[in-house]
mmCIF file of C-alpha atoms in Angstrom:
data_model
loop_
_atom_site.group_PDB
_atom_site.id
_atom_site.type_symbol
_atom_site.label_atom_id
_atom_site.label_comp_id
_atom_site.label_asym_id
_atom_site.label_seq_id
_atom_site.Cartn_x
_atom_site.Cartn_y
_atom_site.Cartn_z
ATOM 1 C CA MET A 1 -71.326 54.136 -49.260
ATOM 2 C CA LYS A 2 -72.303 56.286 -46.322
ATOM 3 C CA SER A 3 -69.290 55.088 -44.313
ATOM 4 C CA LYS A 4 -66.971 55.979 -47.208
ATOM 5 C CA LEU A 5 -68.451 59.472 -47.381
ATOM 6 C CA CYS A 6 -67.897 59.880 -43.641
ATOM 7 C CA ILE A 7 -64.248 58.871 -44.026
ATOM 8 C CA VAL A 8 -63.735 61.299 -46.901
ATOM 9 C CA PHE A 9 -65.388 64.098 -44.949
ATOM 10 C CA PHE A 10 -63.168 63.346 -41.930
ATOM 11 C CA VAL A 11 -60.024 63.446 -44.081
ATOM 12 C CA VAL A 12 -61.088 66.775 -45.613
ATOM 13 C CA VAL A 13 -61.655 68.246 -42.151
ATOM 14 C CA LEU A 14 -58.215 67.092 -41.058
ATOM 15 C CA LEU A 15 -56.601 68.613 -44.136
ATOM 16 C CA MET A 16 -58.439 71.903 -43.641
ATOM 17 C CA SER A 17 -57.513 72.062 -39.976
ATOM 18 C CA GLY A 18 -53.884 71.318 -40.878
ATOM 19 C CA CYS A 19 -53.798 74.336 -43.173
ATOM 20 C CA SER A 20 -55.384 76.728 -40.696
ATOM 21 C CA GLU A 21 -53.988 78.217 -37.518
ATOM 22 C CA LYS A 22 -54.522 76.045 -34.478
ATOM 23 C CA THR A 23 -57.229 77.145 -32.088
ATOM 24 C CA ASP A 24 -56.641 77.779 -28.401
ATOM 25 C CA GLU A 25 -58.505 74.559 -27.658
ATOM 26 C CA GLU A 26 -56.226 72.506 -29.924
ATOM 27 C CA ILE A 27 -53.138 74.076 -28.399
ATOM 28 C CA PHE A 28 -54.527 73.566 -24.914
ATOM 29 C CA TYR A 29 -55.225 69.908 -25.672
ATOM 30 C CA LYS A 30 -51.653 69.334 -26.859
ATOM 31 C CA ALA A 31 -50.199 71.173 -23.845
ATOM 32 C CA GLN A 32 -52.458 69.220 -21.499
ATOM 33 C CA LYS A 33 -51.477 65.926 -23.163
ATOM 34 C CA GLN A 34 -47.789 66.821 -22.800
ATOM 35 C CA MET A 35 -48.265 67.314 -19.059
ATOM 36 C CA VAL A 36 -50.509 64.293 -18.508
ATOM 37 C CA ASP A 37 -48.001 62.069 -20.352
ATOM 38 C CA MET A 38 -45.164 63.423 -18.212
ATOM 39 C CA GLU A 39 -43.431 60.671 -16.245
ATOM 40 C CA THR A 40 -40.324 62.635 -15.238
ATOM 41 C CA TYR A 41 -38.606 65.920 -15.837
ATOM 42 C CA ILE A 42 -35.317 67.689 -15.169
ATOM 43 C CA CYS A 43 -34.799 71.439 -15.270
ATOM 44 C CA THR A 44 -33.112 74.467 -13.790
ATOM 45 C CA ALA A 45 -35.379 77.105 -12.301
ATOM 46 C CA ASP A 46 -35.029 80.714 -11.203
ATOM 47 C CA ILE A 47 -37.234 81.020 -8.133
ATOM 48 C CA THR A 48 -38.499 84.156 -6.402
ATOM 49 C CA ILE A 49 -40.501 84.142 -3.158
ATOM 50 C CA TYR A 50 -42.335 87.352 -2.294
ATOM 51 C CA GLY A 51 -43.212 88.338 1.268
ATOM 52 C CA ASN A 52 -43.408 91.372 3.507
ATOM 53 C CA LYS A 53 -39.684 92.030 3.162
ATOM 54 C CA THR A 54 -37.180 91.830 0.303
ATOM 55 C CA PRO A 55 -37.968 89.012 -2.169
ATOM 56 C CA ILE A 56 -35.868 85.863 -1.823
ATOM 57 C CA LYS A 57 -34.273 84.803 -5.108
ATOM 58 C CA TYR A 58 -32.273 81.719 -5.958
ATOM 59 C CA THR A 59 -31.558 79.259 -8.760
ATOM 60 C CA ALA A 60 -32.055 75.529 -8.319
ATOM 61 C CA LYS A 61 -31.994 72.260 -10.203
ATOM 62 C CA GLN A 62 -35.151 70.155 -10.073
ATOM 63 C CA TRP A 63 -35.858 66.476 -10.588
ATOM 64 C CA TYR A 64 -39.369 65.040 -10.592
ATOM 65 C CA LYS A 65 -40.785 61.544 -11.018
ATOM 66 C CA THR A 66 -44.468 60.750 -11.091
ATOM 67 C CA PRO A 67 -46.519 60.611 -9.026
ATOM 68 C CA ASN A 68 -44.849 62.419 -6.130
ATOM 69 C CA LYS A 69 -41.064 62.200 -5.955
ATOM 70 C CA TYR A 70 -39.102 65.456 -5.840
ATOM 71 C CA LYS A 71 -35.543 66.674 -5.558
ATOM 72 C CA ILE A 72 -34.331 70.263 -5.548
ATOM 73 C CA GLU A 73 -30.714 71.433 -5.241
ATOM 74 C CA VAL A 74 -29.833 75.103 -4.885
ATOM 75 C CA VAL A 75 -26.977 76.279 -7.134
ATOM 76 C CA GLY A 76 -27.030 79.970 -6.206
ATOM 77 C CA PRO A 77 -26.574 82.317 -4.426
ATOM 78 C CA GLU A 78 -23.536 81.245 -2.414
ATOM 79 C CA THR A 79 -25.370 81.567 0.924
ATOM 80 C CA LEU A 80 -27.791 78.794 -0.097
ATOM 81 C CA LYS A 81 -25.638 76.860 -2.553
ATOM 82 C CA GLY A 82 -25.675 73.111 -1.978
ATOM 83 C CA LYS A 83 -28.936 72.981 -0.040
ATOM 84 C CA VAL A 84 -30.785 69.819 -1.068
ATOM 85 C CA THR A 85 -34.364 68.746 -0.417
ATOM 86 C CA ILE A 86 -35.509 65.243 -1.408
ATOM 87 C CA TYR A 87 -39.030 63.869 -1.080
ATOM 88 C CA ASN A 88 -39.362 60.124 -1.683
ATOM 89 C CA GLY A 89 -43.162 60.089 -1.715
ATOM 90 C CA LYS A 90 -43.470 59.488 2.028
ATOM 91 C CA ARG A 91 -41.153 61.894 3.815
ATOM 92 C CA ALA A 92 -38.512 64.485 3.038
ATOM 93 C CA TRP A 93 -34.846 64.953 3.867
ATOM 94 C CA VAL A 94 -33.188 68.371 3.883
ATOM 95 C CA SER A 95 -29.434 69.002 3.893
ATOM 96 C CA HIS A 96 -28.004 72.507 4.324
ATOM 97 C CA PRO A 97 -24.180 72.159 4.195
ATOM 98 C CA ARG A 98 -23.572 75.906 4.531
ATOM 99 C CA ILE A 99 -24.896 75.797 8.091
ATOM 100 C CA GLY A 100 -23.921 72.174 8.718
ATOM 101 C CA GLN A 101 -27.443 70.901 9.331
ATOM 102 C CA GLU A 102 -29.739 68.217 7.984
ATOM 103 C CA TRP A 103 -33.145 66.984 9.089
ATOM 104 C CA LEU A 104 -36.106 64.779 8.175
ATOM 105 C CA MET A 105 -39.680 65.967 7.585
ATOM 106 C CA GLU A 106 -42.618 63.607 7.867
ATOM 107 C CA ASP A 107 -45.034 66.023 6.156
ATOM 108 C CA PHE A 108 -43.809 67.560 2.898
ATOM 109 C CA SER A 109 -47.272 68.692 1.766
ATOM 110 C CA THR A 110 -47.114 71.881 3.844
ATOM 111 C CA THR A 111 -43.722 73.029 2.557
ATOM 112 C CA ILE A 112 -43.238 75.876 0.112
ATOM 113 C CA GLU A 113 -40.699 73.831 -1.893
ATOM 114 C CA GLN A 114 -43.429 71.465 -3.108
ATOM 115 C CA LYS A 115 -45.121 74.362 -4.881
ATOM 116 C CA PHE A 116 -42.063 74.975 -7.095
ATOM 117 C CA PHE A 117 -42.692 71.762 -9.013
ATOM 118 C CA LEU A 118 -44.758 71.241 -12.137
ATOM 119 C CA GLY A 119 -45.936 67.922 -10.700
ATOM 120 C CA TYR A 120 -47.677 69.771 -7.854
ATOM 121 C CA PHE A 121 -49.411 72.064 -10.347
ATOM 122 C CA LEU A 122 -50.468 69.123 -12.512
ATOM 123 C CA ASN A 123 -52.094 67.363 -9.572
ATOM 124 C CA ASN A 124 -54.049 70.511 -8.665
ATOM 125 C CA PHE A 125 -55.010 71.144 -12.278
ATOM 126 C CA LEU A 126 -56.411 67.638 -12.765
ATOM 127 C CA ASN A 127 -58.511 68.024 -9.619
ATOM 128 C CA THR A 128 -59.614 71.650 -9.935
ATOM 129 C CA GLU A 129 -63.302 72.398 -10.471
ATOM 130 C CA ASN A 130 -62.659 75.630 -12.383
ATOM 131 C CA PRO A 131 -59.713 75.226 -14.778
ATOM 132 C CA GLN A 132 -58.838 78.368 -16.729
ATOM 133 C CA LEU A 133 -57.482 78.765 -20.241
ATOM 134 C CA SER A 134 -56.316 81.836 -22.139
ATOM 135 C CA ARG A 135 -53.624 82.937 -24.560
ATOM 136 C CA GLU A 136 -51.029 85.559 -23.673
ATOM 137 C CA THR A 137 -48.111 87.240 -25.412
ATOM 138 C CA VAL A 138 -45.010 87.928 -23.315
ATOM 139 C CA GLU A 139 -41.958 89.563 -24.909
ATOM 140 C CA ASP A 140 -43.241 88.716 -28.422
ATOM 141 C CA LYS A 141 -43.744 85.039 -27.542
ATOM 142 C CA GLU A 142 -47.145 83.376 -27.346
ATOM 143 C CA TYR A 143 -48.179 81.187 -24.447
ATOM 144 C CA ILE A 144 -51.201 79.259 -23.319
ATOM 145 C CA LEU A 145 -51.981 80.352 -19.774
ATOM 146 C CA ILE A 146 -53.446 77.541 -17.658
ATOM 147 C CA GLY A 147 -54.945 78.246 -14.235
ATOM 148 C CA ALA A 148 -55.791 75.922 -11.347
ATOM 149 C CA GLU A 149 -57.048 76.244 -7.794
ATOM 150 C CA ILE A 150 -54.975 75.091 -4.818
ATOM 151 C CA PRO A 151 -56.982 73.069 -2.264
ATOM 152 C CA GLY A 152 -56.868 73.830 1.440
ATOM 153 C CA ASN A 153 -58.167 77.418 1.608
ATOM 154 C CA HIS A 154 -54.750 78.805 2.521
ATOM 155 C CA PRO A 155 -54.822 82.648 2.283
ATOM 156 C CA TYR A 156 -51.350 82.835 0.729
ATOM 157 C CA PHE A 157 -51.639 79.888 -1.652
ATOM 158 C CA THR A 158 -55.030 79.904 -3.381
ATOM 159 C CA LYS A 159 -54.341 79.466 -7.092
ATOM 160 C CA GLU A 160 -51.632 78.734 -9.646
ATOM 161 C CA ARG A 161 -51.080 79.722 -13.243
ATOM 162 C CA LEU A 162 -48.733 78.173 -15.771
ATOM 163 C CA TRP A 163 -47.378 79.717 -18.978
ATOM 164 C CA PHE A 164 -46.883 77.012 -21.614
ATOM 165 C CA ASP A 165 -44.890 77.792 -24.775
ATOM 166 C CA ILE A 166 -47.163 77.047 -27.750
ATOM 167 C CA LYS A 167 -44.284 76.497 -30.200
ATOM 168 C CA LYS A 168 -41.899 74.336 -28.200
ATOM 169 C CA TYR A 169 -44.552 72.890 -25.854
ATOM 170 C CA TYR A 170 -42.709 73.218 -22.601
ATOM 171 C CA PRO A 171 -43.540 75.152 -19.396
ATOM 172 C CA ARG A 172 -41.974 78.585 -19.140
ATOM 173 C CA ARG A 173 -43.320 80.136 -15.940
ATOM 174 C CA LEU A 174 -45.287 79.012 -12.890
ATOM 175 C CA GLN A 175 -46.834 81.398 -10.372
ATOM 176 C CA VAL A 176 -48.596 80.855 -7.052
ATOM 177 C CA LEU A 177 -51.022 83.589 -5.970
ATOM 178 C CA ASP A 178 -52.793 84.585 -2.764
ATOM 179 C CA THR A 179 -56.462 85.475 -2.285
ATOM 180 C CA ASN A 180 -55.812 89.006 -3.593
ATOM 181 C CA ASP A 181 -54.085 87.717 -6.753
ATOM 182 C CA ASN A 182 -50.688 88.852 -5.513
ATOM 183 C CA VAL A 183 -47.794 86.716 -6.766
ATOM 184 C CA ILE A 184 -46.263 84.841 -3.828
ATOM 185 C CA ILE A 185 -44.021 82.461 -5.796
ATOM 186 C CA ASN A 186 -42.616 82.939 -9.287
ATOM 187 C CA VAL A 187 -40.749 80.091 -11.001
ATOM 188 C CA GLU A 188 -39.020 80.607 -14.346
ATOM 189 C CA TYR A 189 -38.205 77.219 -15.852
ATOM 190 C CA ILE A 190 -34.934 76.874 -17.800
ATOM 191 C CA ASP A 191 -33.612 73.949 -19.903
ATOM 192 C CA PHE A 192 -36.754 71.919 -19.316
ATOM 193 C CA LYS A 193 -36.522 68.234 -20.343
ATOM 194 C CA PHE A 194 -39.525 65.905 -20.319
ATOM 195 C CA ASN A 195 -39.423 62.171 -19.599
ATOM 196 C CA GLU A 196 -35.738 61.773 -18.893
ATOM 197 C CA ASN A 197 -34.548 58.405 -17.571
ATOM 198 C CA LEU A 198 -34.231 58.956 -13.802
ATOM 199 C CA ASN A 199 -32.823 56.382 -11.396
ATOM 200 C CA ASN A 200 -34.846 55.931 -8.191
ATOM 201 C CA ASN A 201 -31.632 56.450 -6.207
ATOM 202 C CA ILE A 202 -31.950 60.167 -6.984
ATOM 203 C CA PHE A 203 -34.882 60.253 -4.570
ATOM 204 C CA LYS A 204 -33.357 58.034 -1.902
ATOM 205 C CA ILE A 205 -33.018 59.550 1.573
ATOM 206 C CA LYS A 206 -31.400 58.443 4.803
ATOM 207 C CA GLY A 207 -33.253 55.521 6.297
ATOM 208 C CA ASP A 208 -34.463 54.144 2.947
ATOM 209 C CA ILE A 209 -33.750 50.497 2.365
#
């Protein structure tokens, strides 16, 4: 009898919660689950890098496959169009056809390109000691704002924050900040698609067997 009462009570709670507005914690859980369950993604991103001089802006396509395979191809502006960076999980290959150069990198972890990817943020978020959660409204749209620390004590790359759309459940904006909370990198995700079927050849670089 007691077990039946517990089941009834549980069903009533579920029905009541279904009729009420979701809490930040419920939304955060669903957003977190969406990211944790992410195996791959494809998107276009508008990227801005801020420094001492004029900000650098460009648009690029991104491909990601868990746990650490990346590809980014610049589609604009014309001066950078066609530049491709591929990381196969061990080393990176960069091709810049506009200047007729290409090269290999043995250490991709120190590059700024890695920080454009949601996979990089997810890894930091899962390992951060002080995750942050809040709700924000931007241009009449509501987002869950998720914050994570970046390891390594780098003065220009100390923390990240991700805006996650609470209606469509996809990432909208990713920012990397310095120790003074200045935005160093701003990524606006466009046409984001989770768990697309990606062939490993996308992440193949010269020298791979």
